[in-house]
Amino acid sequence: MGSSHSMPEEIQELADKTGFTLEQIEHLHRRFKQISGDQPTLRKESFDRIPDLEFNPIRSKIVRAFFDKRNLRQAPDGLADEINFEDFLTIMSYFRPIEMNMDEEQLDHFRKEKLKFLFHMYDSDNDGKITLQEYRKVVEELLSRNPHLEKESARSIADGAMMEAASICVGQMVGPLWVV
Amino acid sequence: MGSQIFRHVNFLNWLLLLLSLECPFAATYFELSTLSSNSTQYKPDHHDAEGSAQDERLHVFTVDYNYVQIPYEVTLWILLASLAKIGFHLYHRLPSLMPECCLLIVIGALVGAIIFGTDHKSPPVMTTNIYFLYLLPPIVLEEGYFMPTRPFFENFVSILWWSVLGSLLNAFGIGLSLYGICQIEAFGLTDVNLLQNLLFGSLISAVDPVAALAVFEEASVNEQLYMMIFGESLLNDGITVVLYNIFIAFTQMHRYEEIEPVDVLAGFARFFVVGLGGVLFGIVFGFVSAFMTRFTQNISAIEPLLVFMFSYLSYLSAETLYISGILAMTACAVTMKKYVEENVSQNSYTTIKYFMKMLSSVSETLIFVFMGVSTVGRNHEWNWAFVSFTLLFCLIWRVLSVFALFYISNKFRTYPFTIKDQLIIAYSGLRGASSFSLAFLLPMYLFPRKNMFITATLVVIYFTVFIQGITIGPLVKYLDVKKTNKKECINEEIHVRMMDHLKAGIEDICGHWSHYQLRDKFKKFDTKYLKKILIRENQPKSSIVSLYKKLEIKQAIELAESGMISSAASTTSLQSYRNQRMHRLSPEEVESMRDMLAHSLYQVRQRTLSYNRHNLPTETNEKQAKEILIRRQNSLRQSVRKGNSLPWGKPASTKNVRFLSLRYGTHHPARRKARHDASTGDYSSDSDSMVSIMFSPQLRAGSLGANRHQQEMVPMEQLDRREKLSDFAGQRGTPSKQDHTARIRRPALMPKPQFDAVFEEEIQGYESEEEEEAVMASRPSVKWAAEKRNVRHFHKAPSSPFWRK
């Protein structure tokens, strides 16, 4: 895609699809090239080029989210091996701020998309449900930066949270019900 | 009912005490007025008195008050203020009604009344030199040292924008408006020229936040608001003094001529030079002093000295060059704090904090007393127009500047300030000691109408402190300012955390330069270079860990003293196997989980802040220790009563079972170290500030090995305590301890077997013990016997919000 950024139609298409402005797409394209090392696609290893991400406790989840087919809107589950710039932009578009000129329905859709993105981060086995195990894993990862916390504590927190949610609904957290 | 009476009696007692102190005080003054009228007052003329005595006969008993007059009176004032504070806090309703500085002003007025009444000339404690060299630095140092750094730097740009521009806007606004008023012939103020008005404007815009902060802390308003006020006051002092000096220089220079634009530009430039230069100075000194503390392992007694002297030196050096000493000192304190805390010993750490508070308290008291003395005095000039317009303009300009500046800065903030926040900030513009001091120190020859200025300043101070200070509490409650997010919901916390991390990660990925980046960069630089240079070796890598260690040592000692060491550990370990069961989480468990989540991020965000000029937040740990005790008693009783049932697989139907399923690491190594310290008599019995952390460090095997030999000591001390323990176990109190639950905001953390190969045998011993207990738990004596083997588990004090000083 190195040459395509000089072609405005493609960019316009991307802009329409993802909602970014042209400058933003330019910026992201530069970044994409930087991360991918001038390759046309990104792989998981490419994210190692970002040193600041090292400190992030949920690093693996974030990286994984980039390759999650559900986020890429390609398939109901599975992981892609590599993503191109368009996919990169798709993922990034989840993080766009809410704009003033959206109407109710758009806003609602927008918010749902964001929530779904988050949900997919929790739901690692792609079954549309967050089980206790998955939740535990999430909390563990959240606290994983701290070497002094035991896994047990993380588990207990997850248990506690699940129990809290259980007082509202039952068992597992299913997608539509997961409203916090 | 009885307690109320008791409280009233207490208050009456204190009142009587105060009065009785006042009497000799007044008597002294009265006598002095006769004595001092004869002799020269301020020369300690000791020998003269003797000489004159020898002329007549040898007096068996002589009184020479002049020798000690100044220190004597100063000490008396301070004592009086301290007594008043004691009484103030004894009578429980008062502190919630009015801020403490109200009290100080009242005391000052009282002293002033006495001095005035006895026609005594007060000692010249308040001169320019003394104020700027001795009275001001402690206050500034204390403010800088206890500033919560993280929120400060998170909001740095907003704070900078607001305080610098706010002060400037206020100063110039008030000055110019007053100048406009002075032009009106009817008020008789035409001789007050522009410069004088500007100067007055600058000194009256100095804000003293202590009252506002006290109110905020109590109402637990959100962090941002708190930080804005705090940061504003910090920088505001520096800026006001800079402006003041510039204007005084102007006044001296151009008394009769016009001020040229070149001078105005020079003034601007000077402003920046002074401000930035001060900060640089401070940082340099901070680093130097941090570096020095690296080598003071063996002479820990001079550590507080280093800290204070270097800060003071930074102030003085900056003042030599006419750079803002206040900003220098603040920067020094902020820079120094982080590294010094790592390096100094526990005792020095405590000493530094307490001494700082003490010094600043003393300074402030003296200033307020002086203010009171000036109030009841003859150096007043009342001018209705000036005074009332001053007050009016102060209020108006503050509101204007707040709304204007925040409107702009809100556009750039992620969390904009609401109108309510802005209203609160506008309302909390209390003036205090700094305004008064600057007014008092106006040179008379430059300001012939100085007395009018003083009167106006006093009126503004009294108004803002009393009326605004008292009503700001109710106002905050009324407006229901957004509180710190005390939610009773773990889920929410987890999700918020998750999203924070996600946001940070995405920012990193898309290369967005946000303040996270800056902070990370600084942290990396810090870890790589600064810490290596400035911090001693053999320190645990994480500052959290070292801080935690300090706390643990302290807490271990407390616990050792209180005598409830490993008692309920076994009980709670039973719970460790009850993962599967559903139980309602009590609020403090939720809180603990939340705290844990809050504190274990790589960006630690503080929740509640606490700043009080007059106190260290000391009570918390004692309360915690007590609560640990009570909690343990209760859980003991629970377990003892429930001892017959099988521990596994039984749902907790009762709500009384307030165990936690949380396990945290044990703190054997730290504890053993604590034992070691305890045995060497290194008791630090004072309670620390609110620094306590949820999780325990697991110092790796290397450091553990060194401490293992201390194990033997532990059982010995345990044996002593068994008698005490059995007392508690013997009690079978009522099951429901809901009131304790409500009181205890933070749960005790339960120890857990450490998954470390070194301690394998303990774990096994531990587990088998539980089985034993499950069967025989109804007999406390057996339990205690079993305790003998279980030597390493004890409760850790619960956490309070992570407060890094």
Coordinates of C-alpha atoms in Angstrom, one line a residue, chain B residues 289-673:
Chain B
S289 CA 20.8 17.0 48.6
A290 CA 19.4 13.7 47.4
F291 CA 22.9 12.8 46.4
M292 CA 24.2 13.6 49.8
T293 CA 21.7 11.4 51.5
R294 CA 23.0 8.5 49.6
F295 CA 26.0 8.4 51.8
T296 CA 24.5 8.9 55.2
Q297 CA 23.8 5.4 56.2
N298 CA 26.0 5.4 59.3
I299 CA 25.1 8.9 60.4
S300 CA 21.4 8.9 60.0
A301 CA 21.0 11.6 62.6
I302 CA 22.1 14.3 60.1
E303 CA 19.7 13.2 57.5
P304 CA 16.9 15.6 58.5
L305 CA 19.5 18.3 58.9
L306 CA 20.6 17.8 55.3
V307 CA 17.1 18.0 54.0
F308 CA 16.3 21.2 55.9
M309 CA 19.6 22.9 55.4
F310 CA 19.7 22.2 51.7
S311 CA 16.2 23.5 51.1
Y312 CA 16.9 26.5 53.2
L313 CA 20.1 27.1 51.3
S314 CA 18.3 26.9 48.0
Y315 CA 16.0 29.6 49.3
L316 CA 18.7 31.8 50.5
S317 CA 20.9 31.4 47.4
A318 CA 18.0 32.2 45.2
E319 CA 17.2 35.2 47.3
T320 CA 20.7 36.4 47.0
L321 CA 20.3 36.7 43.3
Y322 CA 16.8 38.2 43.6
I323 CA 15.3 35.1 42.1
S324 CA 12.2 33.7 43.6
G325 CA 13.3 31.8 46.7
I326 CA 9.8 30.4 47.2
L327 CA 9.8 28.7 43.8
A328 CA 13.3 27.5 44.4
M329 CA 12.5 26.0 47.7
T330 CA 9.3 24.4 46.4
A331 CA 11.2 22.9 43.4
C332 CA 13.9 21.7 45.8
A333 CA 11.4 20.0 48.0
V334 CA 9.6 18.3 45.2
T335 CA 12.8 17.1 43.6
M336 CA 14.4 15.9 46.7
K337 CA 11.5 14.1 48.2
K338 CA 11.4 11.1 46.0
Y339 CA 15.0 10.2 46.4
V340 CA 15.5 11.3 50.0
E341 CA 12.6 9.1 51.1
E342 CA 14.3 6.1 49.7
N343 CA 17.6 6.8 51.2
V344 CA 16.9 7.9 54.7
S345 CA 16.1 5.7 57.6
Q346 CA 12.7 5.3 59.0
N347 CA 13.3 7.6 61.9
S348 CA 14.8 10.3 59.8
Y349 CA 11.8 10.1 57.5
T350 CA 9.4 10.6 60.4
T351 CA 11.5 13.3 61.9
I352 CA 11.6 15.2 58.7
K353 CA 7.9 15.1 58.3
Y354 CA 7.1 16.1 61.8
F355 CA 9.6 18.7 62.1
M356 CA 8.5 20.3 58.9
K357 CA 4.9 20.4 60.1
M358 CA 6.0 21.8 63.4
L359 CA 8.0 24.6 61.9
S360 CA 5.4 25.6 59.5
S361 CA 2.8 25.5 62.1
V362 CA 4.9 27.7 64.3
S363 CA 5.5 30.2 61.6
E364 CA 1.9 30.4 60.7
T365 CA 0.9 30.9 64.2
L366 CA 3.3 33.7 64.7
I367 CA 2.1 35.4 61.6
F368 CA -1.5 35.1 62.6
V369 CA -0.8 36.3 66.0
F370 CA 0.8 39.3 64.5
M371 CA -2.1 39.8 62.4
G372 CA -4.3 39.8 65.5
V373 CA -2.0 42.2 67.2
S374 CA -2.2 44.5 64.3
T375 CA -5.9 44.3 64.3
V376 CA -6.3 45.6 67.7
G377 CA -4.0 48.4 67.4
R378 CA -3.6 52.0 66.4
N379 CA -2.1 51.6 63.0
H380 CA -5.4 51.7 61.1
E381 CA -6.9 54.0 58.7
W382 CA -10.4 53.4 57.8
N383 CA -11.6 54.5 54.5
W384 CA -14.9 53.1 53.6
A385 CA -14.5 53.4 49.9
F386 CA -11.2 51.8 49.6
V387 CA -12.0 48.9 51.9
S388 CA -15.3 48.0 50.5
F389 CA -14.2 48.3 46.9
T390 CA -11.2 46.2 47.7
L391 CA -13.4 43.5 49.0
L392 CA -15.7 43.8 46.1
F393 CA -13.0 43.7 43.5
C394 CA -11.3 40.8 45.1
L395 CA -14.4 38.8 44.7
I396 CA -15.4 40.0 41.3
W397 CA -11.9 39.5 39.8
R398 CA -11.5 36.1 41.2
V399 CA -14.8 35.0 39.7
L400 CA -13.9 36.6 36.4
S401 CA -10.5 35.1 36.2
V402 CA -11.7 31.7 37.1
F403 CA -14.4 31.5 34.5
A404 CA -12.3 33.1 31.8
L405 CA -9.2 31.0 32.3
F406 CA -11.0 27.8 32.9
Y407 CA -13.1 28.3 29.8
I408 CA -10.0 28.4 27.8
S409 CA -8.2 25.6 29.5
N410 CA -11.2 23.3 29.4
K411 CA -10.8 23.1 25.7
F412 CA -7.6 21.4 26.1
R413 CA -8.3 19.1 29.0
T414 CA -9.5 15.6 28.9
Y415 CA -11.6 16.1 32.0
P416 CA -13.0 19.5 31.8
F417 CA -14.0 21.4 34.9
T418 CA -17.7 21.8 35.3
I419 CA -19.3 25.0 36.2
K420 CA -19.8 23.7 39.7
D421 CA -16.1 23.1 40.0
Q422 CA -15.3 26.5 38.8
L423 CA -17.7 28.0 41.2
I424 CA -16.0 26.2 44.0
I425 CA -12.6 27.3 42.9
A426 CA -13.8 30.9 42.7
Y427 CA -15.3 30.7 46.1
S428 CA -12.2 29.3 47.7
G429 CA -10.1 32.3 47.2
L430 CA -9.3 32.8 50.8
R431 CA -6.7 35.2 51.7
G432 CA -4.4 34.5 54.6
A433 CA -1.1 35.1 56.2
S434 CA 0.9 35.9 53.1
S435 CA -1.3 38.9 52.1
F436 CA -1.1 40.3 55.5
S437 CA 2.6 39.9 55.8
L438 CA 3.2 41.6 52.5
A439 CA 1.0 44.5 53.5
F440 CA 2.6 44.8 56.8
L441 CA 6.0 44.9 55.3
L442 CA 5.3 47.8 53.0
P443 CA 8.0 50.4 53.5
M444 CA 6.4 53.4 55.1
Y445 CA 8.4 55.9 53.2
L446 CA 7.2 54.7 49.9
F447 CA 3.6 54.2 51.0
P448 CA 2.4 57.0 53.1
R449 CA -1.0 55.5 53.3
K450 CA 0.2 52.1 54.4
N451 CA -2.2 51.9 57.3
M452 CA -5.1 52.1 54.9
F453 CA -3.7 49.2 53.0
I454 CA -3.2 47.2 56.1
T455 CA -6.8 47.9 57.2
A456 CA -8.1 46.9 53.8
T457 CA -6.0 43.7 53.8
L458 CA -7.2 42.8 57.2
V459 CA -10.8 43.3 56.3
V460 CA -10.4 41.1 53.3
I461 CA -8.7 38.4 55.2
Y462 CA -11.2 38.4 58.0
F463 CA -14.1 38.3 55.5
T464 CA -12.7 35.6 53.4
V465 CA -11.5 33.4 56.2
F466 CA -14.4 33.7 58.4
I467 CA -17.3 34.0 56.1
Q468 CA -16.1 32.2 53.1
G469 CA -14.2 29.7 55.2
I470 CA -17.2 28.7 57.2
T471 CA -19.6 28.6 54.4
I472 CA -17.5 26.8 51.9
G473 CA -18.2 23.5 53.5
P474 CA -21.9 23.7 53.2
L475 CA -21.5 25.2 49.8
V476 CA -19.6 22.2 48.6
K477 CA -22.1 19.9 50.0
Y478 CA -24.9 21.8 48.5
L479 CA -23.4 21.9 45.1
D480 CA -22.6 18.3 45.5
V481 CA -19.3 18.6 43.7
K482 CA -18.3 15.5 42.0
K483 CA -16.7 13.3 44.6
T484 CA -13.9 11.0 44.2
N485 CA -15.3 7.9 42.6
K486 CA -16.1 5.9 45.6
K487 CA -18.0 3.2 43.9
E488 CA -19.0 0.0 45.5
C489 CA -18.5 -1.9 42.4
I490 CA -15.5 -3.9 41.5
N491 CA -16.6 -4.5 38.0
E492 CA -16.7 -0.9 37.2
E493 CA -13.2 -0.5 38.6
I494 CA -11.9 -3.4 36.5
H495 CA -13.4 -2.0 33.4
V496 CA -12.2 1.4 34.0
R497 CA -8.7 0.1 34.6
M498 CA -8.9 -2.0 31.5
M499 CA -9.9 1.0 29.5
D500 CA -7.2 3.1 30.8
H501 CA -4.6 0.6 29.9
L502 CA -6.2 0.1 26.6
K503 CA -6.1 3.8 25.9
A504 CA -2.5 4.1 26.9
G505 CA -1.7 1.1 24.7
I506 CA -3.4 2.5 21.7
E507 CA -1.8 5.8 22.2
D508 CA 1.6 4.1 22.2
I509 CA 0.7 2.3 19.1
C510 CA -0.5 5.2 17.2
G511 CA 2.3 7.3 18.3
H512 CA 0.2 9.9 19.9
W513 CA 2.2 12.2 22.1
S514 CA 0.2 12.5 25.3
H515 CA 1.1 13.1 28.8
Y516 CA 1.4 9.4 29.4
Q517 CA 4.3 9.4 27.1
L518 CA 6.0 12.2 28.8
R519 CA 5.6 10.6 32.1
D520 CA 6.9 7.3 30.8
K521 CA 9.9 8.9 29.3
F522 CA 10.7 10.7 32.5
K523 CA 10.3 7.4 34.4
K524 CA 12.7 5.7 32.1
F525 CA 15.2 8.4 32.3
D526 CA 14.8 8.4 36.0
T527 CA 15.2 4.7 36.5
K528 CA 18.2 4.6 34.2
Y529 CA 20.2 7.5 35.4
L530 CA 18.9 9.3 38.3
K531 CA 18.1 6.5 40.5
K532 CA 21.4 5.0 40.0
I533 CA 23.2 8.1 41.1
L534 CA 20.9 9.3 43.8
I535 CA 19.8 6.3 45.6
R536 CA 21.7 4.0 47.8
E537 CA 22.6 0.5 46.7
N538 CA 21.0 -2.5 48.1
Q539 CA 17.6 -1.0 47.7
P540 CA 14.8 -3.0 46.3
K541 CA 14.2 -2.0 42.8
S542 CA 10.7 -0.8 43.2
S543 CA 10.1 2.2 45.3
I544 CA 6.8 0.8 46.2
V545 CA 8.5 -2.1 47.7
S546 CA 10.9 -0.1 49.8
L547 CA 8.1 2.1 51.0
Y548 CA 6.1 -0.9 51.8
K549 CA 9.0 -2.3 53.7
K550 CA 9.2 0.7 55.9
L551 CA 5.6 0.5 56.6
E552 CA 5.7 -3.1 57.3
I553 CA 8.5 -2.7 59.8
K554 CA 6.4 -0.2 61.5
Q555 CA 3.3 -2.2 61.5
A556 CA 5.1 -5.3 62.6
I557 CA 6.3 -3.5 65.6
E558 CA 2.9 -2.2 66.3
L559 CA 1.5 -5.6 66.0
A560 CA 4.1 -7.0 68.2
E561 CA 3.3 -4.5 70.8
S562 CA -0.4 -5.0 70.5
G563 CA 0.1 -8.7 70.8
M564 CA -2.2 -10.2 68.2
I565 CA 0.2 -11.8 65.8
S566 CA -0.6 -15.0 64.3
S567 CA -3.8 -15.8 65.9
A568 CA -6.5 -15.6 63.3
A569 CA -4.2 -16.6 60.5
S570 CA -5.3 -20.2 60.7
T571 CA -8.9 -19.2 60.7
T572 CA -8.6 -17.2 57.6
S573 CA -6.5 -19.7 55.8
L574 CA -9.5 -22.0 56.1
Q575 CA -11.3 -19.6 53.9
S576 CA -8.6 -19.8 51.3
Y577 CA -10.2 -23.1 50.2
R578 CA -13.6 -21.7 49.9
N579 CA -13.2 -20.2 46.5
Q580 CA -16.1 -21.8 45.0
R581 CA -18.6 -20.6 47.4
M582 CA -20.7 -17.6 46.7
H583 CA -20.6 -15.0 49.4
R584 CA -21.6 -11.5 49.5
L585 CA -18.7 -9.2 49.5
S586 CA -18.7 -6.7 52.2
P587 CA -17.9 -3.1 51.5
E588 CA -14.4 -3.2 52.8
E589 CA -13.6 -6.2 50.7
V590 CA -14.8 -4.4 47.7
E591 CA -12.8 -1.5 48.8
S592 CA -9.7 -3.6 49.2
M593 CA -10.1 -5.1 45.9
R594 CA -10.6 -1.7 44.4
D595 CA -7.6 -0.4 46.1
M596 CA -5.5 -3.2 44.9
L597 CA -6.6 -2.6 41.4
A598 CA -6.0 1.0 41.8
H599 CA -2.5 0.6 43.1
S600 CA -1.1 -2.1 41.0
L601 CA -1.1 -0.3 37.7
Y602 CA 2.1 0.9 36.2
Q603 CA 0.6 4.3 36.4
V604 CA -0.5 4.7 39.9
R605 CA -3.4 7.0 40.3
Q606 CA -4.2 8.3 43.7
R607 CA -7.7 8.4 44.9
T608 CA -8.1 10.6 47.9
L609 CA -5.7 13.2 48.9
S610 CA -5.1 14.6 52.3
Y611 CA -3.4 17.8 53.2
N612 CA -3.6 19.6 56.4
R613 CA -1.0 22.2 57.3
H614 CA -1.5 21.7 61.0
N615 CA -1.5 18.0 61.2
L616 CA 0.1 15.0 59.8
P617 CA -2.5 12.5 59.0
T618 CA -1.3 10.3 61.7
E619 CA -4.4 8.8 63.2
T620 CA -5.1 6.4 60.4
N621 CA -2.6 3.8 61.3
E622 CA -3.4 3.6 64.9
K623 CA -7.0 3.3 64.0
Q624 CA -6.0 0.6 61.5
A625 CA -4.1 -1.3 64.1
K626 CA -7.0 -1.1 66.5
E627 CA -9.3 -2.3 63.8
I628 CA -7.1 -5.1 62.9
L629 CA -7.3 -6.2 66.5
I630 CA -11.0 -5.9 66.6
R631 CA -11.4 -7.6 63.4
R632 CA -9.2 -10.5 64.5
Q633 CA -11.1 -10.9 67.6
N634 CA -14.3 -11.1 65.7
S635 CA -13.0 -13.5 63.1
L636 CA -11.6 -15.5 65.9
R637 CA -14.9 -15.7 67.6
Q638 CA -16.5 -16.6 64.3
S639 CA -14.2 -19.4 63.7
V640 CA -14.3 -20.7 67.2
R641 CA -18.0 -20.8 67.1
K642 CA -18.2 -22.3 63.7
G643 CA -15.4 -24.7 64.5
N644 CA -17.5 -27.7 64.3
S645 CA -18.6 -27.4 60.8
L646 CA -16.5 -28.6 58.0
P647 CA -14.6 -25.8 56.3
W648 CA -15.1 -27.0 52.8
G649 CA -18.0 -26.8 50.6
K650 CA -20.3 -25.0 52.9
P651 CA -22.0 -21.9 51.7
A652 CA -21.7 -18.9 53.8
S653 CA -25.3 -18.2 54.7
T654 CA -24.4 -15.8 57.4
K655 CA -23.4 -12.3 56.6
N656 CA -21.2 -12.1 59.6
V657 CA -18.5 -14.1 58.1
R658 CA -16.3 -11.3 57.1
F659 CA -13.4 -13.2 55.9
L660 CA -11.7 -12.3 52.7
S661 CA -11.0 -14.7 49.9
L662 CA -8.2 -12.4 49.1
R663 CA -4.9 -13.7 49.8
Y664 CA -1.8 -11.6 49.9
G665 CA 1.7 -12.6 50.3
T666 CA 3.1 -13.1 53.7
H667 CA 5.7 -10.8 54.8
H668 CA 8.1 -13.1 56.4
P669 CA 11.2 -11.5 55.4
A670 CA 10.1 -8.1 56.3
R671 CA 8.7 -9.3 59.5
R672 CA 11.9 -11.0 60.4
K673 CA 13.7 -7.9 59.6

